[in-house]
């Protein structure tokens, strides 16, 4: 008899989320109604973690951060949680956020978003310039959000140096609170300049070396504008290289020669010669290695922290989930909802604006997943654990899911990040195909579950058959085709190739009842010129 599904998320909710997401950006309002997306994320977090929630009602901390900011503390399933837990005074944390928010661009302060073995992956925007610090603090005072006017008056008489020391000092306090050691700066600039004026700064050019105790990694990565070129290039990242000679690009790749980073066998001096795929793969490999093998946490940021930052946070979350290291009880559909909702939507990614401009960085994030389905992105592999490989075709067996005999976790993962459930026989070898349709009038999905990309502006999913601080312990529960070219290439050529994945990369719960995940992650995210359409089963 088939077990009843305990999934918090159903398929239609993924579609509904993207439908809303593609029309307008998320902003915190004063509406007292329950935020259904935020509440759903809390339920998903509660399946695996104890956490506290910092209320950001009416955007009192940041207008484009979640209304409920989650501070993960420890895993529910950990029998020795006292060894890894980080139980914080929520009111103190909120006060830290409040005092430090002016240190970062658009008040997007440092927030922990992923927890593993007591270490955090944090996200934020880059450092704010002095002009923005003064401007935002003054505006906050005028609008009544600042309850300590004497501090603001003092600021006006302080020297710039004292003001920077105080505000950035609070930012450093947050980094120390969450035990951050590594700061990964994705900006291609040392400082963002507009109209001849510095509008942001960054840790790597702080004149007083306030961030000298941290390991700062300058890892320049193309901004969202580059992904319009990716779209115009037929959604092909191979052999597509960023122009590092542009006048505004003044940040160079800088990897400190630490023992941890030297363990990676990557020739960093060649970074300007890497195409988009290779650049992304090497940066992600570095992030995974630092986080899983390092002794402390990492901060990832770009300029505003809502394009490149969520992409790498999302890829990190998915690859760690794929190894069974985080969110161990979440199904593939649930982890997809969580990363779309929390990492992208609730943290302010403007999908509607990006689609209008053709800057499809979110689509690239999911397009890129087949490239990390290989053994080299397995944490166990990075730790030099011997692993056995199997083809994607073997993974898509019996309803598209495979449980490895003797494994603690079911093997549902990498194939979901790189393939689609086909419903074919277990002996058949399913291959990922990439259809490139131009001027296509057909929106039908081929029966082999191919990954279809069409130019371009809306996502289309099709499915197959007060308390300022809330301490969450057990209250939040989990109740609740014309001109088409079909490409099938060899593994060494294109992303449409069959991906090799390790036999034991897996998850805890079996998803044999839900063959939608692969389609949602890779197979059925389409780009169309029409608005989002609703399609049933």
Short mmCIF file of C-alpha atoms in Angstrom, two decimals:
data_model
loop_
_atom_site.label_atom_id
_atom_site.label_comp_id
_atom_site.label_asym_id
_atom_site.label_seq_id
_atom_site.Cartn_x
_atom_site.Cartn_y
_atom_site.Cartn_z
CA UNK A 1 0.00 0.00 0.00
CA UNK A 2 1.32 3.41 -0.97
CA UNK A 3 2.33 5.60 1.97
CA UNK A 4 0.57 8.90 2.33
CA UNK A 5 2.76 11.80 1.27
CA UNK A 6 3.99 14.07 4.05
CA UNK A 7 5.11 16.80 1.67
CA UNK A 8 4.37 20.32 2.83
CA UNK A 9 4.39 21.54 -0.78
CA UNK A 10 2.15 20.37 -3.62
CA UNK A 11 2.95 20.85 -7.27
CA UNK A 12 0.48 23.64 -7.92
CA UNK A 13 2.13 25.77 -5.25
CA UNK A 14 5.36 25.83 -7.27
CA UNK A 15 3.43 27.13 -10.25
CA UNK A 16 1.55 29.67 -8.14
CA UNK A 17 4.80 30.93 -6.64
CA UNK A 18 6.43 31.52 -10.01
CA UNK A 19 3.25 33.09 -11.35
CA UNK A 20 3.29 35.67 -8.55
CA UNK A 21 7.08 35.99 -8.67
CA UNK A 22 7.11 36.77 -12.40
CA UNK A 23 4.57 39.59 -11.99
CA UNK A 24 5.92 41.54 -9.04
CA UNK A 25 8.80 41.59 -6.62
CA UNK A 26 8.40 40.77 -2.96
CA UNK A 27 8.26 43.67 -0.55
CA UNK A 28 7.35 43.65 3.10
CA UNK A 29 4.15 45.58 3.78
CA UNK A 30 2.20 46.57 6.85
CA UNK A 31 -0.54 44.13 5.90
CA UNK A 32 -1.46 42.02 8.92
CA UNK A 33 -2.50 39.09 6.73
CA UNK A 34 -0.40 35.97 6.99
CA UNK A 35 2.31 35.84 4.35
CA UNK A 36 1.62 32.39 2.83
CA UNK A 37 5.03 32.06 1.15
CA UNK A 38 6.93 32.99 4.31
CA UNK A 39 4.77 30.64 6.39
CA UNK A 40 5.39 27.81 3.94
CA UNK A 41 9.14 28.39 4.24
CA UNK A 42 8.90 28.24 8.04
CA UNK A 43 7.17 24.87 7.79
CA UNK A 44 9.86 23.57 5.47
CA UNK A 45 12.65 24.77 7.77
CA UNK A 46 10.88 23.26 10.79
CA UNK A 47 11.02 19.76 9.32
CA UNK A 48 14.77 19.63 9.98
CA UNK A 49 15.79 22.52 12.21
CA UNK A 50 15.14 24.35 15.42
CA UNK A 51 15.28 28.06 14.69
CA UNK A 52 14.31 31.51 15.83
CA UNK A 53 12.50 34.08 13.73
CA UNK A 54 13.38 37.76 13.65
CA UNK A 55 10.34 39.80 12.71
CA UNK A 56 10.87 42.25 9.88
CA UNK A 57 7.29 43.48 9.83
CA UNK A 58 6.63 46.55 7.67
CA UNK A 59 10.25 46.27 6.55
CA UNK A 60 11.53 47.79 9.77
CA UNK A 61 14.92 46.18 9.15
CA UNK A 62 14.93 45.91 5.36
CA UNK A 63 12.05 46.41 2.94
CA UNK A 64 13.17 43.62 0.61
CA UNK A 65 14.09 40.95 3.14
CA UNK A 66 11.60 38.32 4.34
CA UNK A 67 8.95 39.47 6.79
CA UNK A 68 10.23 36.65 9.02
CA UNK A 69 13.99 36.19 8.95
CA UNK A 70 14.98 32.68 9.97
CA UNK A 71 17.99 32.08 12.22
CA UNK A 72 18.71 28.36 12.09
CA UNK A 73 20.12 27.01 15.36
CA UNK A 74 20.58 23.26 15.14
CA UNK A 75 19.24 20.18 13.44
CA UNK A 76 16.29 18.39 14.98
CA UNK A 77 17.70 15.00 14.09
CA UNK A 78 21.10 15.59 15.67
CA UNK A 79 21.42 13.46 18.85
CA UNK A 80 24.20 15.68 20.19
CA UNK A 81 22.77 19.02 19.21
CA UNK A 82 24.33 20.71 22.20
CA UNK A 83 27.67 20.35 20.46
CA UNK A 84 26.67 22.25 17.35
CA UNK A 85 23.75 24.43 18.37
CA UNK A 86 24.01 28.18 18.31
CA UNK A 87 21.16 29.42 20.46
CA UNK A 88 21.01 33.19 20.19
CA UNK A 89 19.24 35.90 22.08
CA UNK A 90 16.79 36.89 19.37
CA UNK A 91 16.24 40.40 20.71
CA UNK A 92 19.99 40.96 20.77
CA UNK A 93 20.28 39.67 17.19
CA UNK A 94 17.52 42.00 16.02
CA UNK A 95 19.25 44.92 17.68
CA UNK A 96 22.50 43.94 15.97
CA UNK A 97 20.71 43.84 12.62
CA UNK A 98 19.16 47.22 13.29
CA UNK A 99 22.45 48.87 14.20
CA UNK A 100 24.42 47.27 11.37
CA UNK A 101 21.98 47.63 8.48
CA UNK A 102 23.37 50.97 7.33
CA UNK A 103 26.78 49.37 6.79
CA UNK A 104 25.51 47.50 3.74
CA UNK A 105 24.08 48.68 0.44
CA UNK A 106 20.27 49.09 0.51
CA UNK A 107 20.35 48.11 4.20
CA UNK A 108 20.78 44.48 3.15
CA UNK A 109 22.69 43.33 6.21
CA UNK A 110 24.37 39.98 6.81
CA UNK A 111 21.88 37.13 7.35
CA UNK A 112 22.67 33.42 7.92
CA UNK A 113 20.70 31.26 5.48
CA UNK A 114 22.29 27.77 5.50
CA UNK A 115 23.47 25.78 8.53
CA UNK A 116 25.76 22.75 8.52
CA UNK A 117 27.68 21.39 11.52
CA UNK A 118 27.34 24.67 13.38
CA UNK A 119 28.67 26.71 10.44
CA UNK A 120 26.68 29.22 8.42
CA UNK A 121 26.48 30.37 4.85
CA UNK A 122 25.49 34.03 5.12
CA UNK A 123 24.35 36.49 2.47
CA UNK A 124 24.19 40.27 2.19
CA UNK A 125 24.81 43.19 -0.12
CA UNK A 126 28.24 44.79 -0.39
CA UNK A 127 29.38 47.60 1.90
CA UNK A 128 27.59 50.93 1.54
CA UNK A 129 29.41 54.12 0.69
CA UNK A 130 29.62 56.95 3.19
CA UNK A 131 26.97 58.90 1.28
CA UNK A 132 24.49 56.04 1.56
CA UNK A 133 25.23 55.54 5.25
CA UNK A 134 24.46 59.18 6.00
CA UNK A 135 21.47 59.26 3.68
CA UNK A 136 19.77 56.15 5.02
CA UNK A 137 20.40 56.95 8.67
CA UNK A 138 19.01 60.45 8.15
CA UNK A 139 15.97 59.17 6.31
CA UNK A 140 15.40 56.60 9.05
CA UNK A 141 15.44 59.36 11.62
CA UNK A 142 13.04 61.56 9.65
CA UNK A 143 10.57 58.73 9.08
CA UNK A 144 10.56 57.80 12.75
CA UNK A 145 12.19 54.39 12.46
CA UNK A 146 15.17 55.46 14.53
CA UNK A 147 14.35 55.56 18.22
CA UNK A 148 17.66 57.00 19.35
CA UNK A 149 17.85 60.49 17.85
CA UNK A 150 20.80 61.44 20.03
CA UNK A 151 22.88 58.87 18.17
CA UNK A 152 21.88 60.42 14.86
CA UNK A 153 22.71 63.92 16.08
CA UNK A 154 26.06 62.67 17.25
CA UNK A 155 26.68 61.14 13.86
CA UNK A 156 26.32 64.53 12.19
CA UNK A 157 29.20 65.93 14.23
CA UNK A 158 31.41 62.85 13.97
CA UNK A 159 34.24 62.63 11.53
CA UNK A 160 33.77 60.30 8.59
CA UNK A 161 36.32 57.95 10.09
CA UNK A 162 34.42 57.67 13.37
CA UNK A 163 31.17 57.08 11.53
CA UNK A 164 32.71 54.33 9.40
CA UNK A 165 34.32 52.76 12.47
CA UNK A 166 31.02 52.64 14.32
CA UNK A 167 28.75 51.41 11.52
CA UNK A 168 31.14 48.92 9.99
CA UNK A 169 32.10 47.82 13.47
CA UNK A 170 28.49 46.73 13.97
CA UNK A 171 28.65 44.86 10.67
CA UNK A 172 31.77 43.06 11.87
CA UNK A 173 29.94 42.17 15.10
CA UNK A 174 27.33 40.30 13.05
CA UNK A 175 30.04 38.44 11.13
CA UNK A 176 31.67 37.42 14.40
CA UNK A 177 28.34 36.47 15.96
CA UNK A 178 27.76 33.94 13.18
CA UNK A 179 31.42 32.86 13.14
CA UNK A 180 32.10 33.98 9.58
CA UNK A 181 35.71 33.63 8.48
CA UNK A 182 35.52 33.72 4.67
CA UNK A 183 34.05 36.62 2.70
CA UNK A 184 33.42 35.87 -0.98
CA UNK A 185 32.95 39.07 -2.98
CA UNK A 186 31.42 38.47 -6.42
CA UNK A 187 31.70 42.08 -7.62
CA UNK A 188 33.68 42.78 -10.78
CA UNK A 189 34.37 46.27 -9.40
CA UNK A 190 36.34 47.39 -6.38
CA UNK A 191 33.63 49.99 -5.83
CA UNK A 192 30.45 50.45 -7.82
CA UNK A 193 30.60 53.78 -9.62
CA UNK A 194 27.65 55.63 -11.15
CA UNK A 195 27.82 59.08 -12.70
CA UNK A 196 31.40 59.39 -11.49
CA UNK A 197 30.45 58.80 -7.86
CA UNK A 198 31.17 55.81 -5.65
CA UNK A 199 27.78 54.38 -4.72
CA UNK A 200 29.10 51.29 -2.92
CA UNK A 201 32.30 50.04 -1.40
CA UNK A 202 33.57 46.56 -0.50
CA UNK A 203 35.62 44.83 2.17
CA UNK A 204 38.56 44.36 -0.18
CA UNK A 205 39.14 48.12 -0.48
CA UNK A 206 38.36 49.22 3.09
CA UNK A 207 41.09 51.80 3.68
CA UNK A 208 41.37 51.11 7.40
CA UNK A 209 41.59 47.34 6.85
CA UNK A 210 38.71 46.80 9.28
CA UNK A 211 38.02 43.41 7.72
CA UNK A 212 41.64 42.30 7.88
CA UNK A 213 40.89 39.46 10.29
CA UNK A 214 38.66 37.78 7.69
CA UNK A 215 39.79 35.77 4.69
CA UNK A 216 38.56 37.94 1.81
CA UNK A 217 38.21 36.25 -1.55
CA UNK A 218 37.67 38.45 -4.57
CA UNK A 219 35.83 36.21 -7.03
CA UNK A 220 34.55 38.54 -9.77
CA UNK A 221 31.52 37.12 -11.53
CA UNK A 222 29.47 38.74 -14.33
CA UNK A 223 26.42 40.74 -13.26
CA UNK A 224 22.84 40.07 -14.32
CA UNK A 225 23.32 42.10 -17.53
CA UNK A 226 25.59 39.38 -18.85
CA UNK A 227 22.73 36.90 -18.75
CA UNK A 228 20.92 38.83 -21.44
CA UNK A 229 23.89 37.96 -23.63
CA UNK A 230 23.52 34.37 -22.48
CA UNK A 231 19.89 34.41 -23.58
CA UNK A 232 20.78 36.03 -26.89
CA UNK A 233 23.44 33.36 -27.34
CA UNK A 234 20.72 30.72 -27.48
CA UNK A 235 20.99 29.88 -23.78
CA UNK A 236 24.42 28.37 -24.32
CA UNK A 237 27.09 29.12 -21.71
CA UNK A 238 29.80 26.96 -23.22
CA UNK A 239 32.44 29.00 -25.02
CA UNK A 240 30.72 32.21 -23.87
CA UNK A 241 33.26 34.38 -22.08
CA UNK A 242 32.92 37.57 -20.10
CA UNK A 243 34.83 40.57 -21.42
CA UNK A 244 37.26 41.30 -18.61
CA UNK A 245 38.75 44.26 -20.49
CA UNK A 246 35.72 46.51 -19.96
CA UNK A 247 36.57 49.81 -18.31
CA UNK A 248 34.43 49.31 -15.21
CA UNK A 249 35.99 45.91 -14.41
CA UNK A 250 38.79 46.66 -11.97
CA UNK A 251 38.50 43.75 -9.54
CA UNK A 252 40.82 40.81 -10.12
CA UNK A 253 40.48 37.28 -8.90
CA UNK A 254 42.27 37.05 -5.57
CA UNK A 255 42.43 33.68 -3.83
CA UNK A 256 44.43 33.87 -0.58
CA UNK A 257 47.08 31.13 -0.42
CA UNK A 258 45.55 29.36 2.57
CA UNK A 259 46.05 25.65 3.07
CA UNK A 260 42.33 25.05 2.64
CA UNK A 261 42.07 26.86 -0.69
CA UNK A 262 45.28 25.36 -2.01
CA UNK A 263 43.70 21.92 -1.70
CA UNK A 264 41.63 22.71 -4.78
CA UNK A 265 43.36 21.64 -7.96
CA UNK A 266 42.24 24.67 -9.95
CA UNK A 267 44.53 26.89 -12.00
CA UNK A 268 43.05 30.21 -10.89
CA UNK A 269 45.38 32.21 -13.14
CA UNK A 270 43.34 31.05 -16.12
CA UNK A 271 40.05 32.52 -14.89
CA UNK A 272 39.81 35.11 -17.67
CA UNK A 273 39.91 32.31 -20.21
CA UNK A 274 37.07 30.31 -18.65
CA UNK A 275 33.66 30.32 -20.26
CA UNK A 276 30.53 30.99 -18.20
CA UNK A 277 30.03 27.33 -17.34
CA UNK A 278 33.60 26.71 -16.22
CA UNK A 279 33.72 29.93 -14.22
CA UNK A 280 30.51 29.03 -12.38
CA UNK A 281 31.65 25.45 -11.74
CA UNK A 282 34.99 26.49 -10.28
CA UNK A 283 33.46 29.15 -8.02
CA UNK A 284 30.82 26.74 -6.77
CA UNK A 285 33.42 24.05 -6.16
CA UNK A 286 35.41 26.56 -4.12
CA UNK A 287 32.37 27.54 -2.05
CA UNK A 288 31.41 23.93 -1.34
CA UNK A 289 34.97 23.06 -0.37
CA UNK A 290 35.40 26.07 1.91
CA UNK A 291 32.09 25.56 3.66
CA UNK A 292 32.28 21.82 4.20
CA UNK A 293 36.00 21.54 4.98
CA UNK A 294 36.64 24.89 6.62
CA UNK A 295 36.34 25.48 10.34
CA UNK A 296 34.02 28.50 10.13
CA UNK A 297 31.27 30.06 8.05
CA UNK A 298 31.25 32.08 4.85
CA UNK A 299 29.59 35.26 3.60
CA UNK A 300 28.64 35.52 -0.08
CA UNK A 301 27.68 38.85 -1.60
CA UNK A 302 27.58 40.80 -4.85
CA UNK A 303 26.46 44.44 -5.07
CA UNK A 304 22.82 44.46 -3.97
CA UNK A 305 22.75 40.79 -3.05
CA UNK A 306 19.68 39.87 -5.07
CA UNK A 307 21.02 38.41 -8.37
CA UNK A 308 24.42 36.72 -8.24
CA UNK A 309 24.18 36.12 -4.49
CA UNK A 310 20.93 34.10 -4.56
CA UNK A 311 22.23 32.12 -7.52
CA UNK A 312 25.25 30.84 -5.61
CA UNK A 313 23.29 30.44 -2.37
CA UNK A 314 20.66 28.44 -4.25
CA UNK A 315 23.29 26.24 -5.93
CA UNK A 316 24.98 25.70 -2.57
CA UNK A 317 21.70 24.75 -0.91
CA UNK A 318 20.82 22.32 -3.69
CA UNK A 319 24.20 20.62 -3.86
CA UNK A 320 24.40 20.19 -0.07
CA UNK A 321 20.83 18.89 -0.04
CA UNK A 322 21.80 16.53 -2.85
CA UNK A 323 24.51 15.04 -0.65
CA UNK A 324 22.05 14.53 2.19
CA UNK A 325 23.86 17.05 4.40
CA UNK A 326 21.10 19.63 4.87
CA UNK A 327 17.29 19.63 4.75
CA UNK A 328 17.46 15.86 5.04
CA UNK A 329 13.73 15.28 5.23
CA UNK A 330 12.72 17.56 2.35
CA UNK A 331 11.53 16.06 -0.90
CA UNK A 332 12.79 17.32 -4.21
CA UNK A 333 9.62 19.36 -4.73
CA UNK A 334 9.98 20.88 -1.27
CA UNK A 335 13.62 21.89 -1.71
CA UNK A 336 12.74 23.46 -5.05
CA UNK A 337 9.99 25.51 -3.42
CA UNK A 338 12.26 26.52 -0.54
CA UNK A 339 15.11 27.75 -2.70
CA UNK A 340 12.81 29.59 -5.12
CA UNK A 341 10.79 31.17 -2.33
CA UNK A 342 13.41 31.90 0.31
CA UNK A 343 16.67 32.31 -1.58
CA UNK A 344 15.20 34.22 -4.53
CA UNK A 345 11.71 35.63 -3.97
CA UNK A 346 11.67 36.63 -0.29
CA UNK A 347 15.17 38.11 -0.48
CA UNK A 348 14.17 40.54 -3.18
CA UNK A 349 15.13 39.16 -6.59
CA UNK A 350 13.13 41.16 -9.14
CA UNK A 351 12.16 38.42 -11.57
CA UNK A 352 9.62 40.56 -13.42
CA UNK A 353 12.20 43.26 -14.11
CA UNK A 354 14.86 40.75 -15.08
CA UNK A 355 12.48 39.02 -17.50
CA UNK A 356 11.53 42.34 -19.05
CA UNK A 357 15.22 43.13 -19.59
CA UNK A 358 16.05 39.61 -20.71
CA UNK A 359 18.51 39.18 -17.83
CA UNK A 360 17.58 35.61 -17.05
CA UNK A 361 19.96 34.77 -14.24
CA UNK A 362 17.37 32.73 -12.35
CA UNK A 363 16.82 30.52 -15.38
CA UNK A 364 20.58 30.11 -15.71
CA UNK A 365 20.75 28.86 -12.13
CA UNK A 366 18.47 25.93 -12.97
CA UNK A 367 19.87 25.49 -16.47
CA UNK A 368 23.28 25.05 -14.82
CA UNK A 369 22.22 22.17 -12.56
CA UNK A 370 23.12 19.37 -15.01
CA UNK A 371 26.70 20.61 -14.91
CA UNK A 372 27.00 19.86 -11.19
CA UNK A 373 25.44 16.41 -11.35
CA UNK A 374 28.89 14.90 -11.57
CA UNK A 375 30.87 13.19 -8.86
CA UNK A 376 33.32 16.09 -8.59
CA UNK A 377 30.65 18.21 -6.87
CA UNK A 378 29.92 15.58 -4.27
CA UNK A 379 31.11 16.68 -0.85
CA UNK A 380 32.19 13.12 -0.19
CA UNK A 381 34.19 13.22 -3.41
CA UNK A 382 35.79 16.52 -2.45
CA UNK A 383 36.76 14.82 0.80
CA UNK A 384 38.47 12.13 -1.27
CA UNK A 385 35.90 9.47 -0.47
CA UNK A 386 35.83 6.66 -2.98
CA UNK A 387 32.53 6.62 -4.81
CA UNK A 388 30.92 4.48 -7.44
CA UNK A 389 29.33 6.22 -10.40
CA UNK A 390 26.17 5.42 -12.25
CA UNK A 391 24.49 7.00 -15.24
CA UNK A 392 21.52 9.31 -15.13
CA UNK A 393 19.63 6.70 -17.11
CA UNK A 394 20.01 4.22 -14.25
CA UNK A 395 18.85 6.87 -11.81
CA UNK A 396 15.61 7.45 -13.66
CA UNK A 397 14.29 4.02 -12.87
CA UNK A 398 10.89 3.04 -11.54
CA UNK A 399 8.96 6.31 -11.59
CA UNK A 400 12.18 8.26 -11.97
CA UNK A 401 13.58 7.52 -8.51
CA UNK A 402 16.20 5.12 -7.25
CA UNK A 403 16.89 3.91 -3.73
CA UNK A 404 20.35 2.54 -3.36
CA UNK A 405 20.41 -0.74 -1.47
CA UNK A 406 22.11 -0.37 1.87
CA UNK A 407 22.27 3.42 1.73
CA UNK A 408 21.00 5.55 4.56
CA UNK A 409 19.53 7.93 2.03
CA UNK A 410 17.45 7.29 -1.05
CA UNK A 411 19.12 8.20 -4.33
CA UNK A 412 16.87 10.85 -5.73
CA UNK A 413 19.14 13.76 -5.96
CA UNK A 414 21.60 14.58 -8.62
CA UNK A 415 19.40 13.09 -11.25
CA UNK A 416 16.73 15.57 -10.19
CA UNK A 417 19.21 18.36 -10.57
CA UNK A 418 20.26 17.13 -13.98
CA UNK A 419 17.42 15.17 -15.50
CA UNK A 420 13.70 14.66 -15.70
CA UNK A 421 11.46 11.83 -14.61
CA UNK A 422 10.55 9.91 -17.69
CA UNK A 423 8.30 7.14 -16.47
CA UNK A 424 10.28 4.82 -18.71
CA UNK A 425 11.41 1.32 -17.89
CA UNK A 426 14.10 0.87 -15.34
CA UNK A 427 16.36 -0.70 -17.89
CA UNK A 428 16.13 2.18 -20.30
CA UNK A 429 18.84 4.77 -20.41
CA UNK A 430 17.23 8.19 -20.34
CA UNK A 431 19.27 11.07 -21.66
CA UNK A 432 18.82 14.74 -21.06
CA UNK A 433 17.96 16.51 -24.26
CA UNK A 434 17.99 20.20 -24.95
CA UNK A 435 15.49 21.46 -27.46
CA UNK A 436 16.11 24.92 -28.76
CA UNK A 437 12.90 26.26 -30.23
CA UNK A 438 12.91 29.58 -31.97
CA UNK A 439 9.69 31.20 -33.08
CA UNK A 440 7.93 28.11 -31.82
CA UNK A 441 4.18 28.08 -31.72
CA UNK A 442 4.03 24.77 -29.89
CA UNK A 443 4.31 24.50 -26.15
CA UNK A 444 3.95 20.76 -25.92
CA UNK A 445 6.49 18.83 -23.92
CA UNK A 446 8.07 15.86 -25.61
CA UNK A 447 7.40 12.55 -23.98
CA UNK A 448 11.05 11.99 -23.17
CA UNK A 449 10.96 14.96 -20.81
CA UNK A 450 13.45 17.12 -22.61
CA UNK A 451 14.63 20.47 -21.32
CA UNK A 452 13.05 23.01 -23.63
CA UNK A 453 14.24 26.57 -23.87
CA UNK A 454 12.44 29.13 -25.94
CA UNK A 455 13.01 32.84 -26.37
CA UNK A 456 11.82 34.35 -23.94
CA UNK A 457 10.18 36.34 -21.31
CA UNK A 458 7.97 34.37 -19.01
CA UNK A 459 8.43 31.20 -17.04
CA UNK A 460 6.05 28.40 -17.89
CA UNK A 461 5.68 25.28 -15.79
CA UNK A 462 4.08 22.14 -17.04
CA UNK A 463 3.64 19.12 -14.81
CA UNK A 464 3.75 15.43 -15.46
CA UNK A 465 1.20 12.59 -14.63
CA UNK A 466 4.19 40.34 18.01
CA UNK A 467 6.70 39.05 19.04
CA UNK A 468 9.75 40.63 17.49
CA UNK A 469 11.43 37.30 17.96
CA UNK A 470 9.69 33.95 17.79
CA UNK A 471 11.59 31.02 19.25
CA UNK A 472 10.67 28.06 17.09
CA UNK A 473 10.99 24.75 18.87
CA UNK A 474 8.06 22.57 17.98
CA UNK A 475 5.18 24.92 17.23
CA UNK A 476 5.72 25.22 13.50
CA UNK A 477 4.77 21.84 12.10
CA UNK A 478 4.59 20.27 8.73
CA UNK A 479 0.79 19.84 8.67
CA UNK A 480 -0.33 21.08 6.48
CA UNK A 481 7.10 22.69 -32.50
CA UNK A 482 8.28 24.23 -35.24
CA UNK A 483 11.93 24.47 -36.31
CA UNK A 484 13.08 22.38 -33.41
CA UNK A 485 16.56 20.93 -33.17
CA UNK A 486 17.02 18.06 -30.75
CA UNK A 487 20.56 17.78 -29.44
CA UNK A 488 21.91 14.69 -27.73
CA UNK A 489 25.62 14.97 -27.24
CA UNK A 490 28.36 13.06 -25.55
CA UNK A 491 29.27 13.78 -21.92
CA UNK A 492 32.32 15.81 -22.85
CA UNK A 493 30.51 18.23 -25.13
CA UNK A 494 27.37 19.97 -24.00
CA UNK A 495 25.14 20.35 -21.02
CA UNK A 496 22.53 18.25 -22.74
CA UNK A 497 24.69 15.21 -22.19
CA UNK A 498 23.82 12.35 -19.85
CA UNK A 499 25.35 13.16 -16.48
CA UNK A 500 27.29 10.68 -14.40
CA UNK A 501 26.32 10.75 -10.75
CA UNK A 502 27.66 8.84 -7.75
CA UNK A 503 25.62 5.85 -6.65
CA UNK A 504 25.14 6.97 -3.08
CA UNK A 505 24.27 10.63 -3.50
CA UNK A 506 20.93 10.71 -1.91
CA UNK A 507 18.23 11.87 0.33
CA UNK A 508 16.35 10.40 3.18
CA UNK A 509 12.76 10.21 2.01
CA UNK A 510 11.72 8.34 -1.10
CA UNK A 511 9.89 10.35 -3.71
CA UNK A 512 8.66 7.52 -5.86
CA UNK A 513 5.19 9.00 -5.68
CA UNK A 514 6.34 12.35 -7.04
CA UNK A 515 8.02 12.20 -10.45
CA UNK A 516 7.60 15.94 -10.90
CA UNK A 517 10.81 17.10 -9.28
CA UNK A 518 13.12 16.52 -12.18
CA UNK A 519 10.75 18.34 -14.51
CA UNK A 520 10.42 21.22 -12.10
CA UNK A 521 14.15 21.55 -11.59
CA UNK A 522 15.33 21.05 -15.12
CA UNK A 523 12.74 19.77 -17.51
CA UNK A 524 9.79 22.08 -17.43
CA UNK A 525 11.11 25.55 -16.69
CA UNK A 526 10.40 27.20 -20.01
CA UNK A 527 10.75 30.68 -21.25
CA UNK A 528 7.94 31.98 -23.41
CA UNK A 529 6.88 35.31 -24.79
CA UNK A 530 3.43 34.96 -23.30
CA UNK A 531 2.54 35.50 -19.66
CA UNK A 532 2.60 32.61 -17.21
CA UNK A 533 -0.09 30.08 -18.09
CA UNK A 534 -1.63 27.64 -15.69
CA UNK A 535 -1.34 24.05 -16.76
CA UNK A 536 -2.85 21.17 -14.84
CA UNK A 537 -1.76 17.59 -14.58
#
